[in-house]
PDB file of C-alpha atoms in Angstrom:
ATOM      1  CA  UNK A1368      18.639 -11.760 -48.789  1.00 92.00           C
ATOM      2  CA  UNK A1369      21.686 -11.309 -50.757  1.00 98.00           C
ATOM      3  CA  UNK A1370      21.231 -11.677 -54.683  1.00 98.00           C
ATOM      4  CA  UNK A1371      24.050 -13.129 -57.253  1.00 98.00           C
ATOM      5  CA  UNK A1372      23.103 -11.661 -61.187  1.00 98.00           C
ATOM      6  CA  UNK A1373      25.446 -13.313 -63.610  1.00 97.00           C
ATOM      7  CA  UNK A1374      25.225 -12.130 -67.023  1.00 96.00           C
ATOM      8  CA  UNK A1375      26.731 -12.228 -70.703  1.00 94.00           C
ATOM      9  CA  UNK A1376      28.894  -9.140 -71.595  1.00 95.00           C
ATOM     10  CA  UNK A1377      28.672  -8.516 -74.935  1.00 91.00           C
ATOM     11  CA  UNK A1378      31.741  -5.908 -74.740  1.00 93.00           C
ATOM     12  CA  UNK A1379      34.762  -5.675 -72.671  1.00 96.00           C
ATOM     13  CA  UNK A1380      35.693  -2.459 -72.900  1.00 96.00           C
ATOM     14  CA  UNK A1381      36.438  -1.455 -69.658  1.00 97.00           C
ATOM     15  CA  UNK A1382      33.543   0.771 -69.907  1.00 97.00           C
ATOM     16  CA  UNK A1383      31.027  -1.833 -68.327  1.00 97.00           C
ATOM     17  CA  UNK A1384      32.258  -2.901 -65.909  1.00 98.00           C
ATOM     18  CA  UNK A1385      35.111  -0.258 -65.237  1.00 98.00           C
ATOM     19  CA  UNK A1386      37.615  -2.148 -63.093  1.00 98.00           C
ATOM     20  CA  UNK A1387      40.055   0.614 -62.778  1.00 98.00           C
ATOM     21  CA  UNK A1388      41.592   2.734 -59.565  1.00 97.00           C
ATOM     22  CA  UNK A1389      40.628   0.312 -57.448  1.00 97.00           C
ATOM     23  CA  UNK A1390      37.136   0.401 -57.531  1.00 98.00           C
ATOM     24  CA  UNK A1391      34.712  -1.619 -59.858  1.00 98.00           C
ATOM     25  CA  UNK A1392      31.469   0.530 -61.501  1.00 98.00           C
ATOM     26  CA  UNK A1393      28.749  -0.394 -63.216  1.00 98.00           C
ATOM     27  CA  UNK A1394      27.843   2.692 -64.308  1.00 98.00           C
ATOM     28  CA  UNK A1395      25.704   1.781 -68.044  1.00 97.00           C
ATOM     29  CA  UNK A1396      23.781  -0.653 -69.494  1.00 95.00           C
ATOM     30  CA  UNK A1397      22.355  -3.072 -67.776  1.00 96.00           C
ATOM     31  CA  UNK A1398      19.491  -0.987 -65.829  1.00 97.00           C
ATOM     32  CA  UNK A1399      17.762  -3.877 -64.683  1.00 97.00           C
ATOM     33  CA  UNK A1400      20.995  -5.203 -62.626  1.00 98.00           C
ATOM     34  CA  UNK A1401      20.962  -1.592 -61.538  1.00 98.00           C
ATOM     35  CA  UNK A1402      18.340  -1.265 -60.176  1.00 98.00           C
ATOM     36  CA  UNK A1403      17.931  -4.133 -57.942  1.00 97.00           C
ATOM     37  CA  UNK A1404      21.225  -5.343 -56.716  1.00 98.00           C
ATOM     38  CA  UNK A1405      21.501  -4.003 -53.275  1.00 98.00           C
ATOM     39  CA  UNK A1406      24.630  -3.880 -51.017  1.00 98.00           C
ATOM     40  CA  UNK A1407      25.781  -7.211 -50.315  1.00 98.00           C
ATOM     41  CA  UNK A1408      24.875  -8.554 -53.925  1.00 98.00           C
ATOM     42  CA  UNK A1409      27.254  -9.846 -56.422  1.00 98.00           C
ATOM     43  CA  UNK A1410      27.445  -9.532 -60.105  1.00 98.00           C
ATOM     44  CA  UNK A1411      29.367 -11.655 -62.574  1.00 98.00           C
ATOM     45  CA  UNK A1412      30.232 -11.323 -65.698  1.00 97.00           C
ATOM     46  CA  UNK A1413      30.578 -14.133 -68.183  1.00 96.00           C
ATOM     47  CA  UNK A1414      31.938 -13.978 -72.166  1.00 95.00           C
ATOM     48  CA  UNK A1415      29.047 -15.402 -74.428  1.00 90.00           C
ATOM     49  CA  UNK A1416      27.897 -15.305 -77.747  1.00 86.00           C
ATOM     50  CA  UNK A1417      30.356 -12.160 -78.619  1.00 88.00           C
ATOM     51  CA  UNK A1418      33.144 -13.176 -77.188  1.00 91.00           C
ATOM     52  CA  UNK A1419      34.134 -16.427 -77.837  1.00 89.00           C
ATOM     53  CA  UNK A1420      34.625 -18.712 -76.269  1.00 92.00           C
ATOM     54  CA  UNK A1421      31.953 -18.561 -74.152  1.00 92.00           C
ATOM     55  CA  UNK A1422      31.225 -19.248 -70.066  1.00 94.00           C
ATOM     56  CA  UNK A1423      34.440 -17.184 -68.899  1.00 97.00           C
ATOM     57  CA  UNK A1424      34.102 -15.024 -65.843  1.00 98.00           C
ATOM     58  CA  UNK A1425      35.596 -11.685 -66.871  1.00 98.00           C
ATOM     59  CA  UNK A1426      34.545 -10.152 -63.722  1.00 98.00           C
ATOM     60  CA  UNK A1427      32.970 -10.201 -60.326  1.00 98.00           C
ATOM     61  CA  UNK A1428      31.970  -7.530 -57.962  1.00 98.00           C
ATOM     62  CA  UNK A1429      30.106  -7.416 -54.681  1.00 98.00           C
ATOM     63  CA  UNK A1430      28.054  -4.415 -54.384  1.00 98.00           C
ATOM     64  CA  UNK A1431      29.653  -2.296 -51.675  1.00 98.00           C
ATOM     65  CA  UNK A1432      27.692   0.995 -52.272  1.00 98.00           C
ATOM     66  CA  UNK A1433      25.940   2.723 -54.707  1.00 98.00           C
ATOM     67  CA  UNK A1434      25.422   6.901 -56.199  1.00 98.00           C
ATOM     68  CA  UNK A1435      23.403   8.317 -58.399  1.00 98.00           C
ATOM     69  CA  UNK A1436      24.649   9.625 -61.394  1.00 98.00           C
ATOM     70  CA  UNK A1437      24.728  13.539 -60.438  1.00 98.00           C
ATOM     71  CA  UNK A1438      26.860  12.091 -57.765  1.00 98.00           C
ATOM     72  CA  UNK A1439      29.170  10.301 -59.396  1.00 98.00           C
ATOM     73  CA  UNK A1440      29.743  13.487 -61.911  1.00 98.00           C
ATOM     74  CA  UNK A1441      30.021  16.063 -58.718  1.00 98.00           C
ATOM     75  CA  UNK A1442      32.410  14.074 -56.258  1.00 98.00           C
ATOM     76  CA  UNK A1443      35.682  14.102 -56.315  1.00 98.00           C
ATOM     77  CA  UNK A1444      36.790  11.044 -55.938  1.00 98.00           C
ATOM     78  CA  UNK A1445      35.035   9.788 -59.395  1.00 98.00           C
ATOM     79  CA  UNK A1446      37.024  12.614 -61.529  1.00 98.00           C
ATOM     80  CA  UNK A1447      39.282  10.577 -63.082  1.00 97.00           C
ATOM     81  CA  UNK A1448      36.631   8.489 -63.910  1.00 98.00           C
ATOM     82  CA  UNK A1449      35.368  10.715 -66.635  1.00 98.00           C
ATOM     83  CA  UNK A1450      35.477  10.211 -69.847  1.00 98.00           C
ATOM     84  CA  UNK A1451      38.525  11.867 -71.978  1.00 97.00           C
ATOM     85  CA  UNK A1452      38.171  10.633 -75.388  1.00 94.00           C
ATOM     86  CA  UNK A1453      41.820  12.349 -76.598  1.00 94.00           C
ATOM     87  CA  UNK A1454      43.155  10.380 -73.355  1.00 95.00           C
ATOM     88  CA  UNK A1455      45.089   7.191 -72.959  1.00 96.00           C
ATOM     89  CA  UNK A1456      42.595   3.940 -73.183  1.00 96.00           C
ATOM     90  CA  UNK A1457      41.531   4.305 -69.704  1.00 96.00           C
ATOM     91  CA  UNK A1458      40.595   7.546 -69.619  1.00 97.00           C
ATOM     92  CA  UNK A1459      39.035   7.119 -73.211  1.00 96.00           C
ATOM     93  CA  UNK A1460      36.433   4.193 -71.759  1.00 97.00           C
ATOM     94  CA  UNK A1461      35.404   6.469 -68.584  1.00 98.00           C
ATOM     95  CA  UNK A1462      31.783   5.517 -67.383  1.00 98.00           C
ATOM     96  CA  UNK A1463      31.583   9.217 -65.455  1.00 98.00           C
ATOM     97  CA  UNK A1464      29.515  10.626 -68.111  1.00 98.00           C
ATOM     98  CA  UNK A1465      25.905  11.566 -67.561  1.00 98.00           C
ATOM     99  CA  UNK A1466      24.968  14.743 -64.986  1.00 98.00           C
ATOM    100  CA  UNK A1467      22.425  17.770 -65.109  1.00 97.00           C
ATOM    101  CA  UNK A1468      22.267  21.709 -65.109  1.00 89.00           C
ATOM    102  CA  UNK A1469      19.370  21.270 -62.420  1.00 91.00           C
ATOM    103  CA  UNK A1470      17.007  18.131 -61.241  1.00 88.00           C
ATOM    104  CA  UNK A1471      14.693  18.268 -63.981  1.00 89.00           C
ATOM    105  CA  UNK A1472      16.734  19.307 -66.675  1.00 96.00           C
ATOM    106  CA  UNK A1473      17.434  16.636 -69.373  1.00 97.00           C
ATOM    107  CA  UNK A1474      20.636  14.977 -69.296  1.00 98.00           C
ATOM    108  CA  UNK A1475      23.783  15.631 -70.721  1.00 98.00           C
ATOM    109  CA  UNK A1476      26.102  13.149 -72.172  1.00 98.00           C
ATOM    110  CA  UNK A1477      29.880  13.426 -72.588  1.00 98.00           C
ATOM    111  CA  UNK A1478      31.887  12.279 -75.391  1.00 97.00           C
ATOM    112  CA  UNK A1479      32.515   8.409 -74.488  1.00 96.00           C
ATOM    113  CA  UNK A1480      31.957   5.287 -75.686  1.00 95.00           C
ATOM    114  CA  UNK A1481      28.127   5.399 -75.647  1.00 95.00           C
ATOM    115  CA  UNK A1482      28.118   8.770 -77.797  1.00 95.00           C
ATOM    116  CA  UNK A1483      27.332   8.789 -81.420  1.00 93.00           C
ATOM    117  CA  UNK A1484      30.005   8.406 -84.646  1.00 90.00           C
ATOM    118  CA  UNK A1485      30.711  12.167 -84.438  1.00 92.00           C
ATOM    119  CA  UNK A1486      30.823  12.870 -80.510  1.00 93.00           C
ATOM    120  CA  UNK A1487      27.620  13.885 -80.229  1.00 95.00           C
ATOM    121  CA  UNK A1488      24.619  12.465 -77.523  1.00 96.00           C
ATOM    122  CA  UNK A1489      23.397   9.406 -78.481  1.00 95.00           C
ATOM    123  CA  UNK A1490      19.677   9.894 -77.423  1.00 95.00           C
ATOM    124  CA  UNK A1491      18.897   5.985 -77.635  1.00 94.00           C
ATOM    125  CA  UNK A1492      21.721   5.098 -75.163  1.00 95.00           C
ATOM    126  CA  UNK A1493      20.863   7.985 -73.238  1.00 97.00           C
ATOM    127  CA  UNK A1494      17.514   6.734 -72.700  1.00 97.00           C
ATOM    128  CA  UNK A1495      18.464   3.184 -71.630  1.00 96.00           C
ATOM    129  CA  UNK A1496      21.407   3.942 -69.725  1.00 97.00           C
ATOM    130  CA  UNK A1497      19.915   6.456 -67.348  1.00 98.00           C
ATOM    131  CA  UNK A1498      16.036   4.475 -66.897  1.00 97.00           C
ATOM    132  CA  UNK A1499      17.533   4.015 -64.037  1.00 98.00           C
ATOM    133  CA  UNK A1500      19.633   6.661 -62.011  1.00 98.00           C
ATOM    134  CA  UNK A1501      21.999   4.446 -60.249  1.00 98.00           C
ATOM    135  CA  UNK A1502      25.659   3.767 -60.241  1.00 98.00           C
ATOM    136  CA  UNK A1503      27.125   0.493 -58.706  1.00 99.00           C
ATOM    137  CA  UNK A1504      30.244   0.623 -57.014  1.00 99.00           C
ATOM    138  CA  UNK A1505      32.278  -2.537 -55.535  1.00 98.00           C
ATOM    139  CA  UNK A1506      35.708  -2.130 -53.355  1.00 98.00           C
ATOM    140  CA  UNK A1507      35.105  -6.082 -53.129  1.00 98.00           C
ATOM    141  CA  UNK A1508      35.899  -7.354 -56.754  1.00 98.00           C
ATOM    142  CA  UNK A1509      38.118  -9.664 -59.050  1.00 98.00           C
ATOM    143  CA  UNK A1510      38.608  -8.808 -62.620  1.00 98.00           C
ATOM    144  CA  UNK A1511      40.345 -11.429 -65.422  1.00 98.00           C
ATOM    145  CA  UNK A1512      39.657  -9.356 -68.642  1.00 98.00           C
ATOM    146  CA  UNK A1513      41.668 -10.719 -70.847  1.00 98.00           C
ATOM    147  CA  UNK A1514      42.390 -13.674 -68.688  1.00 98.00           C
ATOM    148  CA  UNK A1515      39.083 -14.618 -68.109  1.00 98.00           C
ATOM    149  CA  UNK A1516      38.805 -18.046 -66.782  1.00 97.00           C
ATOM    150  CA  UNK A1517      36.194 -20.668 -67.462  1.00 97.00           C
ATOM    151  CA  UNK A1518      33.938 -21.502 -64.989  1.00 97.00           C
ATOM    152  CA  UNK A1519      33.973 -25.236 -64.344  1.00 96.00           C
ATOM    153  CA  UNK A1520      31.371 -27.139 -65.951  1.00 94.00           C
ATOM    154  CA  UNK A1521      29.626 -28.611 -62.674  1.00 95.00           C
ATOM    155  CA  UNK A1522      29.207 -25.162 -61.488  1.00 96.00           C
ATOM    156  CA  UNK A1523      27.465 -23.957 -64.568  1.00 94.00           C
ATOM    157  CA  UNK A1524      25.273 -27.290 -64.489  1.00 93.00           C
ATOM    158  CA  UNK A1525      24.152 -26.960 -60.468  1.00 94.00           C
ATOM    159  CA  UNK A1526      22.962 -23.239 -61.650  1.00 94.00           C
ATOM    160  CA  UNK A1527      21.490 -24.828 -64.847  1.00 91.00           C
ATOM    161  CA  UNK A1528      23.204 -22.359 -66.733  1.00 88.00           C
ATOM    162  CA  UNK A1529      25.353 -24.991 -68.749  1.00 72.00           C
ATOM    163  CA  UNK A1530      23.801 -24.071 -72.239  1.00 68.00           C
ATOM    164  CA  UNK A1531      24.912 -20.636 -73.994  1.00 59.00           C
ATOM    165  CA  UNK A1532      24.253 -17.770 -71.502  1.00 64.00           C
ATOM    166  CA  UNK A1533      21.357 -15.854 -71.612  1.00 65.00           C
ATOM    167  CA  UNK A1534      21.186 -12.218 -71.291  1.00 73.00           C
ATOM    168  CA  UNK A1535      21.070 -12.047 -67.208  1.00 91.00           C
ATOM    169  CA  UNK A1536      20.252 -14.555 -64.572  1.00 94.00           C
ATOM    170  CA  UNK A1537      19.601 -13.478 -60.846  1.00 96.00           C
ATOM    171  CA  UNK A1538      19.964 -16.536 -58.511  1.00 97.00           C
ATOM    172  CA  UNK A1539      19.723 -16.574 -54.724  1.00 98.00           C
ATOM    173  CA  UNK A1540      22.989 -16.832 -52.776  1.00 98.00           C
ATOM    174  CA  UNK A1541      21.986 -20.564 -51.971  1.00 98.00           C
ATOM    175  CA  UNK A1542      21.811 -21.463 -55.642  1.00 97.00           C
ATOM    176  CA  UNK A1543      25.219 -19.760 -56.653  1.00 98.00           C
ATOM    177  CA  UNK A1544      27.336 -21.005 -53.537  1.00 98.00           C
ATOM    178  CA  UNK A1545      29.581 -22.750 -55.218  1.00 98.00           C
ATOM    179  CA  UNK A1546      29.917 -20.275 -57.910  1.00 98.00           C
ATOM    180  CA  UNK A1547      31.084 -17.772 -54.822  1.00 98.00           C
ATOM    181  CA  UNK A1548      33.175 -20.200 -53.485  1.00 98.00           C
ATOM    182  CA  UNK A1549      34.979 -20.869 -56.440  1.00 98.00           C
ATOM    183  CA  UNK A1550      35.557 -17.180 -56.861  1.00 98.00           C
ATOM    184  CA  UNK A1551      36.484 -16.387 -53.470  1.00 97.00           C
ATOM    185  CA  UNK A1552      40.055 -17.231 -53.290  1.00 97.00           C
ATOM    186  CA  UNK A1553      40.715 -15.770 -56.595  1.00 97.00           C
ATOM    187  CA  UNK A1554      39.329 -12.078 -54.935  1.00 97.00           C
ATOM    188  CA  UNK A1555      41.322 -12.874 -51.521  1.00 96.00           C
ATOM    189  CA  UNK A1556      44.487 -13.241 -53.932  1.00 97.00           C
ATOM    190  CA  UNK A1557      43.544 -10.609 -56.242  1.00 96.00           C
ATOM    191  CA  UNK A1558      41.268  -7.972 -54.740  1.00 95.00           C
ATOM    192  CA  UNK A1559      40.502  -4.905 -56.059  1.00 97.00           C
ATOM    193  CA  UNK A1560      43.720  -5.194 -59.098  1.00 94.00           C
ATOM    194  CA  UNK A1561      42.912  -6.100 -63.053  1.00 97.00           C
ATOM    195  CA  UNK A1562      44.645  -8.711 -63.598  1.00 98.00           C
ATOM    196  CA  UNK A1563      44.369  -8.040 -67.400  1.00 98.00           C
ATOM    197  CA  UNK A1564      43.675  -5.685 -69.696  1.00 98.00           C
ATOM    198  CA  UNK A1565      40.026  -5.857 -70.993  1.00 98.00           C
ATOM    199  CA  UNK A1566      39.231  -8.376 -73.733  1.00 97.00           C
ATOM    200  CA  UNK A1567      38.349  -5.365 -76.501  1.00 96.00           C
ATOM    201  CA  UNK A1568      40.973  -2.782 -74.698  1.00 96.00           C
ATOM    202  CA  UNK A1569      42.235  -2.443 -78.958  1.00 94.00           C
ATOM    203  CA  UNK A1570      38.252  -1.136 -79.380  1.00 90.00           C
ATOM    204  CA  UNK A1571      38.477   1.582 -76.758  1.00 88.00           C
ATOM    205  CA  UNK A1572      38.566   4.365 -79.203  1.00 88.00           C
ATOM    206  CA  UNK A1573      35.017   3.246 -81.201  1.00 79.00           C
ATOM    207  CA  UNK A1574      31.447   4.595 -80.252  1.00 79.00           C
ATOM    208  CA  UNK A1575      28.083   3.947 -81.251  1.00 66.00           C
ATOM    209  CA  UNK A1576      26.640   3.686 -84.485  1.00 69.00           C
ATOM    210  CA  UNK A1577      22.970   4.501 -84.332  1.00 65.00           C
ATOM    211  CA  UNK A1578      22.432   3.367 -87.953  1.00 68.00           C
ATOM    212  CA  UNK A1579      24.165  -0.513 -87.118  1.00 66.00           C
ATOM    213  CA  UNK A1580      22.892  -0.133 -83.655  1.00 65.00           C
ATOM    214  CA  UNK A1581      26.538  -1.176 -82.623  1.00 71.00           C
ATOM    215  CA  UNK A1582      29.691  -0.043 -81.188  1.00 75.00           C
ATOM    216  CA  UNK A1583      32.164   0.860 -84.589  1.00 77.00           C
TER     217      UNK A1583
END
């Protein structure tokens, strides 16, 4: 049964989601999303509470396959997504950053957005962003950024999520059809091509702050 999660992103990046070369990862955060979305599944992104004003869709993506994250690092065809933090702004907010010496050795962490002030592994992101080894990967996806448009109020009310947006929903198809219809012509007309630069693009040269447990 296919799945729609719709969630508030509290920073658009282009980190999470990365919407660039033509393919749309979820690489970190969100492990719960991570781990069950299947192929097939959509994921939307809404602005909320930290980026006003709120109930925009930045992004959707339908799940088209899925890596773990020794994977992602090893292939080929995810090199330039790794993160090069001397780079221009997309190569700075790269989500190709976790891999291992050997199965059971502890990961490693590149310099990226989730690393602390000075570069360095962040052990706390570590820890949340790799609870669950799995990197989502969509070659069926629309992303506003910048231009995020807001969803229409009778869509938000039919999936009762007319209020401020929680933290993540997950609805059966059914219950988010018109959501998916709405958003269907939009990825016909735009598939697979950012049609704006991300909301915090200006931001893509900050990391984590361990003591303000925020990006800085």
């Amino acid at each position: 049964m296919t799945s729609v999660y719709m969630y508030a992103v509290s920073y658009d990046l282009g980190f999470a989601p990365n919407p660039f070369g033509g393919i749309c990862s979820l690489a970190c955060c969100k492990p719960a999303i991570r781990s069950g979305a299947k192929d097939g599944d959509w994921i939307v992104g809404l602005t909320g509470t930290k980026l006003r004003p709120a109930l925009r869709c930045i992004f959707a993506m339908q799940v088209t396959r899925s890596v773990t994250f020794d994977e992602y690092w090893a292939s080929e065809e995810f090199e330039t997504r790794k993160s090069r933090r001397n780079g221009s702004a997309k190569k700075q907010v790269g989500d190709n950053i976790y891999h291992r010496d050997e199965l059971d050795a502890p990961w490693v962490q590149e310099d990226s957005v989730h690393s602390l002030e000075d570069g360095s592994q962040c052990p706390l992101n570590t820890a949340h962003d790799t609870r669950v080894n799995r990197v989502l990967l969509s070659e069926r996806f629309v992303y506003f950024g910048a231009s995020a448009l807001a969803v229409p109020a009778h869509i938000l009310a039919s999936m009762n999520y007319a209020k401020n947006p929680r933290d993540m929903r997950k609805y059966a198809l059914a219950e988010a059809k018109c959501l998916i219809d709405w958003l269907e012509p939009q990825i016909v007309a735009h598939r697979n091509i950012p049609l704006d630069d991300p909301i915090n693009f200006d931001a893509t040269s900050k990391r984590f702050s361990a003591t303000r447990q925020r990006m800085v």
